[in-house]
DNA sequence: TACCAGGGCCTTT
DNA sequence: AAAGGCCATGGT
């Protein structure tokens, strides 16, 4: 990985398995905006990062090498050898095909609390609306920074707003689930720090104690918010993949603990190539 | 095991 | 312009 200083920020060159735009569009995060084909803005760590496509690689505007090394390198999971992981999938032709198509995806190391609420909001919902509701939630209950960015609201602020306080974000039937998550995290009944240190199985069981959190949402939170790379969320798209290419059942045990990364490749590949139609 | 729960995006008419 | 399908689901 090579970092080059530029007048606008810092340029990352020669990173084969990294496309931040593809990584945003693969459905793992929701606080981003596509400005045009060559520019995205992304909110994470309480700040806005503008990313531009560059002839050499990717330009991260308004940041320097020190901030990039200490904040963004780990956020974008740049320390992990995705090339080696993809090689490990070589025994599975479908995953290898999907990985070839979607090899720019990296799993962002997102905040666990934000990921939990975001994927509760995602249930039975479409991505433009998920983004809108999260944005409204941050504007309603987050704190505005000097640069005008709203933080993701704390469990305390959501719990104290109450279900009627959430009405303006128009999250529908999910509001009661958001409140339940906030109350359980606030009281310590569900402890995110404990999940981070514990096993995948314990984390799954703990997250599912929250109303509105089932297998699918819990696995998304474990994968995207806690970095459990073996978490394997199965949604309508993955059901389709499993039915169509794997005869209705799927065994993750041969994926070397990286089932979640394989899932991202399959999910993105299927969504991008199927057009939503039958075959 | 069906069916229901906000709401709005998006495609089709 | 209006209609209807659909949506990174889970509870009952």
PDB file of C-alpha atoms (C1' of nucleotides) in Angstrom:
ATOM      1  CA  UNK A   1       0.000   0.000   0.000  1.00  0.00           C
ATOM      2  CA  UNK A   2       1.358   3.349  -1.022  1.00  0.00           C
ATOM      3  CA  UNK A   3       0.235   6.749   0.261  1.00  0.00           C
ATOM      4  CA  UNK A   4       0.992   9.918  -1.678  1.00  0.00           C
ATOM      5  CA  UNK A   5       0.496  13.394  -0.288  1.00  0.00           C
ATOM      6  CA  UNK A   6      -1.533  15.725  -2.488  1.00  0.00           C
ATOM      7  CA  UNK A   7      -2.696  19.309  -2.098  1.00  0.00           C
ATOM      8  CA  UNK A   8      -6.259  18.058  -1.552  1.00  0.00           C
ATOM      9  CA  UNK A   9      -5.532  15.198   0.796  1.00  0.00           C
ATOM     10  CA  UNK A  10      -3.948  11.812   0.518  1.00  0.00           C
ATOM     11  CA  UNK A  11      -3.917   9.380  -2.401  1.00  0.00           C
ATOM     12  CA  UNK A  12      -3.935   5.623  -1.902  1.00  0.00           C
ATOM     13  CA  UNK A  13      -2.283   3.782  -4.779  1.00  0.00           C
ATOM     14  CA  UNK A  14      -1.887   0.209  -5.877  1.00  0.00           C
ATOM     15  CA  UNK A  15      -4.384  -1.474  -3.600  1.00  0.00           C
ATOM     16  CA  UNK A  16      -5.732  -4.301  -5.704  1.00  0.00           C
ATOM     17  CA  UNK A  17      -8.659  -5.419  -3.607  1.00  0.00           C
ATOM     18  CA  UNK A  18     -10.167  -2.087  -2.642  1.00  0.00           C
ATOM     19  CA  UNK A  19     -12.925  -0.073  -4.267  1.00  0.00           C
ATOM     20  CA  UNK A  20     -14.518   2.230  -1.683  1.00  0.00           C
ATOM     21  CA  UNK A  21     -17.450   3.038  -3.997  1.00  0.00           C
ATOM     22  CA  UNK A  22     -18.272  -0.632  -4.498  1.00  0.00           C
ATOM     23  CA  UNK A  23     -17.822  -1.162  -0.764  1.00  0.00           C
ATOM     24  CA  UNK A  24     -20.441   1.522  -0.086  1.00  0.00           C
ATOM     25  CA  UNK A  25     -22.881   0.190  -2.684  1.00  0.00           C
ATOM     26  CA  UNK A  26     -22.749  -3.382  -1.417  1.00  0.00           C
ATOM     27  CA  UNK A  27     -25.294  -2.608   1.293  1.00  0.00           C
ATOM     28  CA  UNK A  28     -23.094  -2.735   4.386  1.00  0.00           C
ATOM     29  CA  UNK A  29     -23.329   0.956   5.272  1.00  0.00           C
ATOM     30  CA  UNK A  30     -25.934   3.661   4.860  1.00  0.00           C
ATOM     31  CA  UNK A  31     -24.416   7.044   5.725  1.00  0.00           C
ATOM     32  CA  UNK A  32     -22.903   7.826   2.356  1.00  0.00           C
ATOM     33  CA  UNK A  33     -23.826   9.864  -0.694  1.00  0.00           C
ATOM     34  CA  UNK A  34     -22.899   9.292  -4.304  1.00  0.00           C
ATOM     35  CA  UNK A  35     -22.149  12.707  -5.773  1.00  0.00           C
ATOM     36  CA  UNK A  36     -21.191  11.455  -9.225  1.00  0.00           C
ATOM     37  CA  UNK A  37     -19.373   8.511 -10.806  1.00  0.00           C
ATOM     38  CA  UNK A  38     -16.043   9.721  -9.446  1.00  0.00           C
ATOM     39  CA  UNK A  39     -16.953  11.088  -6.030  1.00  0.00           C
ATOM     40  CA  UNK A  40     -18.615   9.780  -2.874  1.00  0.00           C
ATOM     41  CA  UNK A  41     -18.914  11.261   0.591  1.00  0.00           C
ATOM     42  CA  UNK A  42     -19.040   9.006   3.613  1.00  0.00           C
ATOM     43  CA  UNK A  43     -19.782   9.718   7.262  1.00  0.00           C
ATOM     44  CA  UNK A  44     -17.933   7.670   9.861  1.00  0.00           C
ATOM     45  CA  UNK A  45     -16.076   8.358  13.102  1.00  0.00           C
ATOM     46  CA  UNK A  46     -18.126  11.537  13.418  1.00  0.00           C
ATOM     47  CA  UNK A  47     -16.664  13.096  10.306  1.00  0.00           C
ATOM     48  CA  UNK A  48     -17.350  13.356   6.633  1.00  0.00           C
ATOM     49  CA  UNK A  49     -14.825  11.897   4.228  1.00  0.00           C
ATOM     50  CA  UNK A  50     -14.938  12.819   0.544  1.00  0.00           C
ATOM     51  CA  UNK A  51     -13.408  10.176  -1.734  1.00  0.00           C
ATOM     52  CA  UNK A  52     -12.525  10.748  -5.382  1.00  0.00           C
ATOM     53  CA  UNK A  53     -11.464   8.334  -8.060  1.00  0.00           C
ATOM     54  CA  UNK A  54      -7.897   9.184  -9.037  1.00  0.00           C
ATOM     55  CA  UNK A  55      -5.783   8.080 -12.020  1.00  0.00           C
ATOM     56  CA  UNK A  56      -3.480   6.374  -9.551  1.00  0.00           C
ATOM     57  CA  UNK A  57      -6.045   5.055  -7.073  1.00  0.00           C
ATOM     58  CA  UNK A  58      -8.253   6.882  -4.589  1.00  0.00           C
ATOM     59  CA  UNK A  59      -8.029  10.422  -3.272  1.00  0.00           C
ATOM     60  CA  UNK A  60      -9.185  10.920   0.321  1.00  0.00           C
ATOM     61  CA  UNK A  61      -9.908  14.633   0.534  1.00  0.00           C
ATOM     62  CA  UNK A  62      -9.003  16.736   3.536  1.00  0.00           C
ATOM     63  CA  UNK A  63      -7.058  14.088   5.380  1.00  0.00           C
ATOM     64  CA  UNK A  64      -3.355  13.536   5.949  1.00  0.00           C
ATOM     65  CA  UNK A  65      -1.131  10.517   6.312  1.00  0.00           C
ATOM     66  CA  UNK A  66      -1.319  10.491  10.089  1.00  0.00           C
ATOM     67  CA  UNK A  67      -5.128  10.560  10.173  1.00  0.00           C
ATOM     68  CA  UNK A  68      -5.326   8.031   7.373  1.00  0.00           C
ATOM     69  CA  UNK A  69      -3.047   5.620   9.210  1.00  0.00           C
ATOM     70  CA  UNK A  70      -4.752   6.023  12.553  1.00  0.00           C
ATOM     71  CA  UNK A  71      -8.409   6.159  11.473  1.00  0.00           C
ATOM     72  CA  UNK A  72      -9.201   5.174   7.896  1.00  0.00           C
ATOM     73  CA  UNK A  73      -6.739   2.348   7.328  1.00  0.00           C
ATOM     74  CA  UNK A  74      -8.443   0.255   9.960  1.00  0.00           C
ATOM     75  CA  UNK A  75     -11.946   1.487   9.118  1.00  0.00           C
ATOM     76  CA  UNK A  76     -11.560   0.252   5.542  1.00  0.00           C
ATOM     77  CA  UNK A  77      -9.981  -2.994   6.799  1.00  0.00           C
ATOM     78  CA  UNK A  78      -6.866  -2.335   4.734  1.00  0.00           C
ATOM     79  CA  UNK A  79      -4.662  -4.446   7.000  1.00  0.00           C
ATOM     80  CA  UNK A  80      -6.392  -7.655   5.942  1.00  0.00           C
ATOM     81  CA  UNK A  81      -5.078  -9.704   3.015  1.00  0.00           C
ATOM     82  CA  UNK A  82      -8.177 -10.086   0.851  1.00  0.00           C
ATOM     83  CA  UNK A  83      -6.140 -11.649  -1.941  1.00  0.00           C
ATOM     84  CA  UNK A  84      -5.254 -14.567   0.321  1.00  0.00           C
ATOM     85  CA  UNK A  85      -8.878 -14.902   1.447  1.00  0.00           C
ATOM     86  CA  UNK A  86     -10.073 -15.024  -2.169  1.00  0.00           C
ATOM     87  CA  UNK A  87      -7.468 -17.704  -2.921  1.00  0.00           C
ATOM     88  CA  UNK A  88      -8.952 -19.671  -0.055  1.00  0.00           C
ATOM     89  CA  UNK A  89     -12.300 -19.682  -1.869  1.00  0.00           C
ATOM     90  CA  UNK A  90     -10.836 -21.384  -4.940  1.00  0.00           C
ATOM     91  CA  UNK A  91     -12.583 -24.657  -4.130  1.00  0.00           C
ATOM     92  CA  UNK A  92     -15.971 -23.025  -4.738  1.00  0.00           C
ATOM     93  CA  UNK A  93     -16.524 -21.988  -8.360  1.00  0.00           C
ATOM     94  CA  UNK A  94     -19.511 -19.716  -7.678  1.00  0.00           C
ATOM     95  CA  UNK A  95     -17.822 -17.781  -4.881  1.00  0.00           C
ATOM     96  CA  UNK A  96     -14.670 -17.464  -7.000  1.00  0.00           C
ATOM     97  CA  UNK A  97     -16.700 -16.068  -9.887  1.00  0.00           C
ATOM     98  CA  UNK A  98     -18.458 -13.607  -7.555  1.00  0.00           C
ATOM     99  CA  UNK A  99     -15.144 -12.622  -5.941  1.00  0.00           C
ATOM    100  CA  UNK A 100     -13.682 -11.884  -9.364  1.00  0.00           C
ATOM    101  CA  UNK A 101     -16.589  -9.579 -10.046  1.00  0.00           C
ATOM    102  CA  UNK A 102     -16.736  -7.910  -6.618  1.00  0.00           C
ATOM    103  CA  UNK A 103     -13.143  -8.057  -5.408  1.00  0.00           C
ATOM    104  CA  UNK A 104     -13.152  -4.331  -4.558  1.00  0.00           C
ATOM    105  CA  UNK A 105     -15.415  -4.914  -1.574  1.00  0.00           C
ATOM    106  CA  UNK A 106     -13.965  -4.627   1.907  1.00  0.00           C
ATOM    107  CA  UNK A 107     -15.878  -5.051   5.136  1.00  0.00           C
ATOM    108  CA  UNK A 108     -15.869  -1.701   6.908  1.00  0.00           C
ATOM    109  CA  UNK A 109     -15.186  -1.761  10.626  1.00  0.00           C
ATOM    110  CA  UNK A 110     -18.274   0.128  11.632  1.00  0.00           C
ATOM    111  CA  UNK A 111     -19.452   1.171  15.060  1.00  0.00           C
ATOM    112  CA  UNK A 112     -21.436  -1.667  16.635  1.00  0.00           C
ATOM    113  CA  UNK A 113     -24.224   0.477  18.067  1.00  0.00           C
ATOM    114  CA  UNK A 114     -24.766   2.353  14.813  1.00  0.00           C
ATOM    115  CA  UNK A 115     -24.758  -0.948  12.910  1.00  0.00           C
ATOM    116  CA  UNK A 116     -27.317  -2.472  15.266  1.00  0.00           C
ATOM    117  CA  UNK A 117     -29.823   0.359  14.829  1.00  0.00           C
ATOM    118  CA  UNK A 118     -29.129   0.657  11.097  1.00  0.00           C
ATOM    119  CA  UNK A 119     -29.903  -2.999  10.411  1.00  0.00           C
ATOM    120  CA  UNK A 120     -33.030  -2.942  12.582  1.00  0.00           C
ATOM    121  CA  UNK A 121     -34.164  -0.101  10.318  1.00  0.00           C
ATOM    122  CA  UNK A 122     -33.167  -2.112   7.246  1.00  0.00           C
ATOM    123  CA  UNK A 123     -35.658  -4.908   7.848  1.00  0.00           C
ATOM    124  CA  UNK A 124     -38.229  -5.294   5.064  1.00  0.00           C
ATOM    125  CA  UNK A 125     -37.090  -1.944   3.705  1.00  0.00           C
ATOM    126  CA  UNK A 126     -35.356  -0.539   0.619  1.00  0.00           C
ATOM    127  CA  UNK A 127     -31.953   1.090   0.645  1.00  0.00           C
ATOM    128  CA  UNK A 128     -32.929   4.664  -0.371  1.00  0.00           C
ATOM    129  CA  UNK A 129     -35.477   4.727   2.418  1.00  0.00           C
ATOM    130  CA  UNK A 130     -33.117   3.127   4.966  1.00  0.00           C
ATOM    131  CA  UNK A 131     -30.618   5.911   4.254  1.00  0.00           C
ATOM    132  CA  UNK A 132     -33.315   8.534   4.610  1.00  0.00           C
ATOM    133  CA  UNK A 133     -34.552   7.236   7.970  1.00  0.00           C
ATOM    134  CA  UNK A 134     -31.006   6.982   9.387  1.00  0.00           C
ATOM    135  CA  UNK A 135     -30.220  10.474   8.181  1.00  0.00           C
ATOM    136  CA  UNK A 136     -33.405  11.781   9.812  1.00  0.00           C
ATOM    137  CA  UNK A 137     -32.570   9.945  13.046  1.00  0.00           C
ATOM    138  CA  UNK A 138     -29.133  11.559  13.213  1.00  0.00           C
ATOM    139  CA  UNK A 139     -30.558  15.027  12.491  1.00  0.00           C
ATOM    140  CA  UNK A 140     -33.267  14.516  15.116  1.00  0.00           C
ATOM    141  CA  UNK A 141     -31.227  13.151  18.021  1.00  0.00           C
ATOM    142  CA  UNK A 142     -27.547  13.371  17.056  1.00  0.00           C
ATOM    143  CA  UNK A 143     -25.220  16.187  18.000  1.00  0.00           C
ATOM    144  CA  UNK A 144     -24.124  18.637  15.362  1.00  0.00           C
ATOM    145  CA  UNK A 145     -20.375  19.105  15.020  1.00  0.00           C
ATOM    146  CA  UNK A 146     -18.631  22.328  14.065  1.00  0.00           C
ATOM    147  CA  UNK A 147     -18.444  21.108  10.501  1.00  0.00           C
ATOM    148  CA  UNK A 148     -22.188  20.481  10.440  1.00  0.00           C
ATOM    149  CA  UNK A 149     -22.116  16.675  10.680  1.00  0.00           C
ATOM    150  CA  UNK A 150     -24.595  14.970  12.974  1.00  0.00           C
ATOM    151  CA  UNK A 151     -23.284  12.220  15.198  1.00  0.00           C
ATOM    152  CA  UNK A 152     -25.145   8.952  15.413  1.00  0.00           C
ATOM    153  CA  UNK A 153     -27.457   9.330  18.449  1.00  0.00           C
ATOM    154  CA  UNK A 154     -26.589   7.502  21.662  1.00  0.00           C
ATOM    155  CA  UNK A 155     -28.713   4.772  23.235  1.00  0.00           C
ATOM    156  CA  UNK A 156     -29.547   7.231  25.980  1.00  0.00           C
ATOM    157  CA  UNK A 157     -30.864   9.909  23.636  1.00  0.00           C
ATOM    158  CA  UNK A 158     -32.970   7.408  21.684  1.00  0.00           C
ATOM    159  CA  UNK A 159     -34.365   5.760  24.819  1.00  0.00           C
ATOM    160  CA  UNK A 160     -35.312   9.092  26.348  1.00  0.00           C
ATOM    161  CA  UNK A 161     -36.989  10.295  23.173  1.00  0.00           C
ATOM    162  CA  UNK A 162     -39.512   7.479  23.485  1.00  0.00           C
ATOM    163  CA  UNK A 163     -41.457   5.886  20.688  1.00  0.00           C
ATOM    164  CA  UNK A 164     -43.557   8.984  20.004  1.00  0.00           C
ATOM    165  CA  UNK A 165     -40.385  11.058  19.888  1.00  0.00           C
ATOM    166  CA  UNK A 166     -39.228   8.972  16.939  1.00  0.00           C
ATOM    167  CA  UNK A 167     -42.363   9.770  14.912  1.00  0.00           C
ATOM    168  CA  UNK A 168     -40.647  12.377  12.685  1.00  0.00           C
ATOM    169  CA  UNK A 169     -38.230   9.822  11.215  1.00  0.00           C
ATOM    170  CA  UNK A 170     -41.173   7.735   9.908  1.00  0.00           C
ATOM    171  CA  UNK A 171     -39.597   4.387  10.570  1.00  0.00           C
ATOM    172  CA  UNK A 172     -43.008   2.728  10.864  1.00  0.00           C
ATOM    173  CA  UNK A 173     -43.312  -0.512  12.808  1.00  0.00           C
ATOM    174  CA  UNK A 174     -39.550  -0.519  13.421  1.00  0.00           C
ATOM    175  CA  UNK A 175     -39.757   2.330  15.949  1.00  0.00           C
ATOM    176  CA  UNK A 176     -40.668  -0.024  18.803  1.00  0.00           C
ATOM    177  CA  UNK A 177     -37.649  -2.188  17.923  1.00  0.00           C
ATOM    178  CA  UNK A 178     -35.310   0.819  17.917  1.00  0.00           C
ATOM    179  CA  UNK A 179     -36.578   1.804  21.367  1.00  0.00           C
ATOM    180  CA  UNK A 180     -36.196  -1.747  22.692  1.00  0.00           C
ATOM    181  CA  UNK A 181     -32.588  -1.869  21.465  1.00  0.00           C
ATOM    182  CA  UNK A 182     -31.821   1.487  23.071  1.00  0.00           C
ATOM    183  CA  UNK A 183     -33.389   0.469  26.389  1.00  0.00           C
ATOM    184  CA  UNK A 184     -31.604  -2.889  26.539  1.00  0.00           C
ATOM    185  CA  UNK A 185     -28.217  -1.369  25.675  1.00  0.00           C
ATOM    186  CA  UNK A 186     -28.732   1.507  28.089  1.00  0.00           C
ATOM    187  CA  UNK A 187     -29.659  -0.799  30.972  1.00  0.00           C
ATOM    188  CA  UNK A 188     -26.792  -3.177  30.241  1.00  0.00           C
ATOM    189  CA  UNK A 189     -29.174  -6.056  29.558  1.00  0.00           C
ATOM    190  CA  UNK A 190     -27.403  -6.259  26.215  1.00  0.00           C
ATOM    191  CA  UNK A 191     -23.756  -5.274  26.505  1.00  0.00           C
ATOM    192  CA  UNK A 192     -22.018  -4.474  23.240  1.00  0.00           C
ATOM    193  CA  UNK A 193     -18.538  -4.518  24.785  1.00  0.00           C
ATOM    194  CA  UNK A 194     -19.133  -8.038  26.010  1.00  0.00           C
ATOM    195  CA  UNK A 195     -20.273  -9.182  22.562  1.00  0.00           C
ATOM    196  CA  UNK A 196     -17.118  -7.685  21.057  1.00  0.00           C
ATOM    197  CA  UNK A 197     -14.945  -9.807  23.356  1.00  0.00           C
ATOM    198  CA  UNK A 198     -17.048 -12.967  23.305  1.00  0.00           C
ATOM    199  CA  UNK A 199     -17.768 -15.749  20.844  1.00  0.00           C
ATOM    200  CA  UNK A 200     -19.868 -15.542  17.690  1.00  0.00           C
ATOM    201  CA  UNK A 201     -22.498 -17.875  19.168  1.00  0.00           C
ATOM    202  CA  UNK A 202     -22.864 -15.893  22.388  1.00  0.00           C
ATOM    203  CA  UNK A 203     -23.087 -12.641  20.450  1.00  0.00           C
ATOM    204  CA  UNK A 204     -25.793 -14.034  18.207  1.00  0.00           C
ATOM    205  CA  UNK A 205     -27.889 -15.154  21.171  1.00  0.00           C
ATOM    206  CA  UNK A 206     -27.391 -11.869  22.985  1.00  0.00           C
ATOM    207  CA  UNK A 207     -28.366  -9.686  20.029  1.00  0.00           C
ATOM    208  CA  UNK A 208     -31.473 -11.770  19.357  1.00  0.00           C
ATOM    209  CA  UNK A 209     -32.839 -10.832  22.771  1.00  0.00           C
ATOM    210  CA  UNK A 210     -33.657  -7.459  21.263  1.00  0.00           C
ATOM    211  CA  UNK A 211     -37.133  -7.256  19.705  1.00  0.00           C
ATOM    212  CA  UNK A 212     -36.914  -6.983  15.956  1.00  0.00           C
ATOM    213  CA  UNK A 213     -33.502  -8.669  15.844  1.00  0.00           C
ATOM    214  CA  UNK A 214     -33.589 -12.142  14.292  1.00  0.00           C
ATOM    215  CA  UNK A 215     -30.948 -14.264  12.604  1.00  0.00           C
ATOM    216  CA  UNK A 216     -30.506 -12.026   9.592  1.00  0.00           C
ATOM    217  CA  UNK A 217     -30.167  -8.700  11.404  1.00  0.00           C
ATOM    218  CA  UNK A 218     -27.999 -10.219  14.152  1.00  0.00           C
ATOM    219  CA  UNK A 219     -25.594 -11.694  11.604  1.00  0.00           C
ATOM    220  CA  UNK A 220     -25.310  -8.350   9.803  1.00  0.00           C
ATOM    221  CA  UNK A 221     -24.461  -6.654  13.101  1.00  0.00           C
ATOM    222  CA  UNK A 222     -21.896  -9.332  13.969  1.00  0.00           C
ATOM    223  CA  UNK A 223     -20.272  -9.054  10.534  1.00  0.00           C
ATOM    224  CA  UNK A 224     -20.367  -5.301   9.908  1.00  0.00           C
ATOM    225  CA  UNK A 225     -20.332  -3.954  13.464  1.00  0.00           C
ATOM    226  CA  UNK A 226     -18.222  -6.502  15.334  1.00  0.00           C
ATOM    227  CA  UNK A 227     -15.936  -7.891  12.644  1.00  0.00           C
ATOM    228  CA  UNK A 228     -16.983 -11.528  12.985  1.00  0.00           C
ATOM    229  CA  UNK A 229     -15.968 -12.561   9.452  1.00  0.00           C
ATOM    230  CA  UNK A 230     -17.670 -15.927   9.758  1.00  0.00           C
ATOM    231  CA  UNK A 231     -21.124 -14.353  10.273  1.00  0.00           C
ATOM    232  CA  UNK A 232     -23.265 -15.249   7.282  1.00  0.00           C
ATOM    233  CA  UNK A 233     -26.441 -13.163   6.897  1.00  0.00           C
ATOM    234  CA  UNK A 234     -29.124 -14.848   4.792  1.00  0.00           C
ATOM    235  CA  UNK A 235     -31.640 -12.465   3.231  1.00  0.00           C
ATOM    236  CA  UNK A 236     -33.934 -12.809   0.207  1.00  0.00           C
ATOM    237  CA  UNK A 237     -30.993 -12.398  -2.185  1.00  0.00           C
ATOM    238  CA  UNK A 238     -28.860 -15.014  -0.467  1.00  0.00           C
ATOM    239  CA  UNK A 239     -31.829 -17.400  -0.377  1.00  0.00           C
ATOM    240  CA  UNK A 240     -32.021 -16.984  -4.121  1.00  0.00           C
ATOM    241  CA  UNK A 241     -28.295 -17.685  -4.505  1.00  0.00           C
ATOM    242  CA  UNK A 242     -28.496 -20.774  -2.282  1.00  0.00           C
ATOM    243  CA  UNK A 243     -31.559 -22.125  -4.089  1.00  0.00           C
ATOM    244  CA  UNK A 244     -30.213 -21.421  -7.559  1.00  0.00           C
ATOM    245  CA  UNK A 245     -26.586 -22.501  -7.236  1.00  0.00           C
ATOM    246  CA  UNK A 246     -26.349 -24.696  -4.166  1.00  0.00           C
ATOM    247  CA  UNK A 247     -29.477 -26.812  -4.322  1.00  0.00           C
ATOM    248  CA  UNK A 248     -31.182 -25.161  -1.362  1.00  0.00           C
ATOM    249  CA  UNK A 249     -28.598 -25.633   1.384  1.00  0.00           C
ATOM    250  CA  UNK A 250     -25.246 -24.063   2.074  1.00  0.00           C
ATOM    251  CA  UNK A 251     -22.387 -25.179   4.310  1.00  0.00           C
ATOM    252  CA  UNK A 252     -20.009 -22.433   5.426  1.00  0.00           C
ATOM    253  CA  UNK A 253     -17.500 -24.754   7.094  1.00  0.00           C
ATOM    254  CA  UNK A 254     -15.093 -24.858   4.146  1.00  0.00           C
ATOM    255  CA  UNK A 255     -14.701 -21.071   3.924  1.00  0.00           C
ATOM    256  CA  UNK A 256     -11.920 -20.729   6.457  1.00  0.00           C
ATOM    257  CA  UNK A 257     -13.865 -18.502   8.839  1.00  0.00           C
ATOM    258  CA  UNK A 258     -14.499 -15.941   6.109  1.00  0.00           C
ATOM    259  CA  UNK A 259     -18.067 -16.881   5.217  1.00  0.00           C
ATOM    260  CA  UNK A 260     -19.153 -13.269   5.700  1.00  0.00           C
ATOM    261  CA  UNK A 261     -16.742 -12.040   3.043  1.00  0.00           C
ATOM    262  CA  UNK A 262     -17.892 -14.766   0.649  1.00  0.00           C
ATOM    263  CA  UNK A 263     -21.453 -13.714   1.403  1.00  0.00           C
ATOM    264  CA  UNK A 264     -20.681 -10.117   0.420  1.00  0.00           C
ATOM    265  CA  UNK A 265     -19.248 -11.219  -2.916  1.00  0.00           C
ATOM    266  CA  UNK A 266     -22.232 -13.468  -3.650  1.00  0.00           C
ATOM    267  CA  UNK A 267     -24.760 -10.850  -2.536  1.00  0.00           C
ATOM    268  CA  UNK A 268     -23.261  -8.051  -4.606  1.00  0.00           C
ATOM    269  CA  UNK A 269     -22.746 -10.287  -7.621  1.00  0.00           C
ATOM    270  CA  UNK A 270     -26.315 -11.563  -7.571  1.00  0.00           C
ATOM    271  CA  UNK A 271     -27.844  -8.104  -7.120  1.00  0.00           C
ATOM    272  CA  UNK A 272     -25.704  -6.570  -9.833  1.00  0.00           C
ATOM    273  CA  UNK A 273     -26.144  -9.253 -12.478  1.00  0.00           C
ATOM    274  CA  UNK A 274     -29.656 -10.643 -12.020  1.00  0.00           C
ATOM    275  CA  UNK A 275     -31.603  -7.393 -12.718  1.00  0.00           C
ATOM    276  CA  UNK A 276     -34.101  -8.728 -10.218  1.00  0.00           C
ATOM    277  CA  UNK A 277     -35.653 -10.896 -12.900  1.00  0.00           C
ATOM    278  CA  UNK A 278     -36.061 -14.647 -13.088  1.00  0.00           C
ATOM    279  CA  UNK A 279     -32.903 -15.947 -14.700  1.00  0.00           C
TER     280      UNK A 279
ATOM    281  C1'  DT B   1     -47.178 -21.585   9.020  1.00  0.00           C
ATOM    282  C1'  DA B   2     -49.382 -17.856   7.198  1.00  0.00           C
ATOM    283  C1'  DC B   3     -50.038 -13.270   7.635  1.00  0.00           C
ATOM    284  C1'  DC B   4     -49.368  -8.752   9.249  1.00  0.00           C
ATOM    285  C1'  DA B   5     -46.728  -4.392  10.372  1.00  0.00           C
ATOM    286  C1'  DG B   6     -45.110   1.953   8.026  1.00  0.00           C
ATOM    287  C1'  DG B   7     -43.969   3.804   4.299  1.00  0.00           C
ATOM    288  C1'  DG B   8     -42.184   5.064   0.079  1.00  0.00           C
ATOM    289  C1'  DC B   9     -39.196   3.827  -3.856  1.00  0.00           C
ATOM    290  C1'  DC B  10     -39.552   2.226  -8.440  1.00  0.00           C
ATOM    291  C1'  DT B  11     -41.452   0.013 -12.414  1.00  0.00           C
ATOM    292  C1'  DT B  12     -45.367  -0.671 -15.078  1.00  0.00           C
ATOM    293  C1'  DT B  13     -49.680   0.742 -16.916  1.00  0.00           C
TER     294       DT B  13
ATOM    295  C1'  DA C   1     -51.162  10.070 -12.944  1.00  0.00           C
ATOM    296  C1'  DA C   2     -52.332   5.915 -10.753  1.00  0.00           C
ATOM    297  C1'  DA C   3     -51.484   1.270  -9.365  1.00  0.00           C
ATOM    298  C1'  DG C   4     -49.051  -2.374  -7.547  1.00  0.00           C
ATOM    299  C1'  DG C   5     -44.862  -4.905  -6.396  1.00  0.00           C
ATOM    300  C1'  DC C   6     -41.268  -4.877  -3.540  1.00  0.00           C
ATOM    301  C1'  DC C   7     -38.001  -4.037   0.081  1.00  0.00           C
ATOM    302  C1'  DA C   8     -30.495  -6.879   3.397  1.00  0.00           C
ATOM    303  C1'  DT C   9     -37.512  -9.272   8.331  1.00  0.00           C
ATOM    304  C1'  DG C  10     -39.374 -10.666  12.645  1.00  0.00           C
ATOM    305  C1'  DG C  11     -43.348 -11.314  15.767  1.00  0.00           C
ATOM    306  C1'  DT C  12     -47.520 -13.509  16.565  1.00  0.00           C
TER     307       DT C  12
END
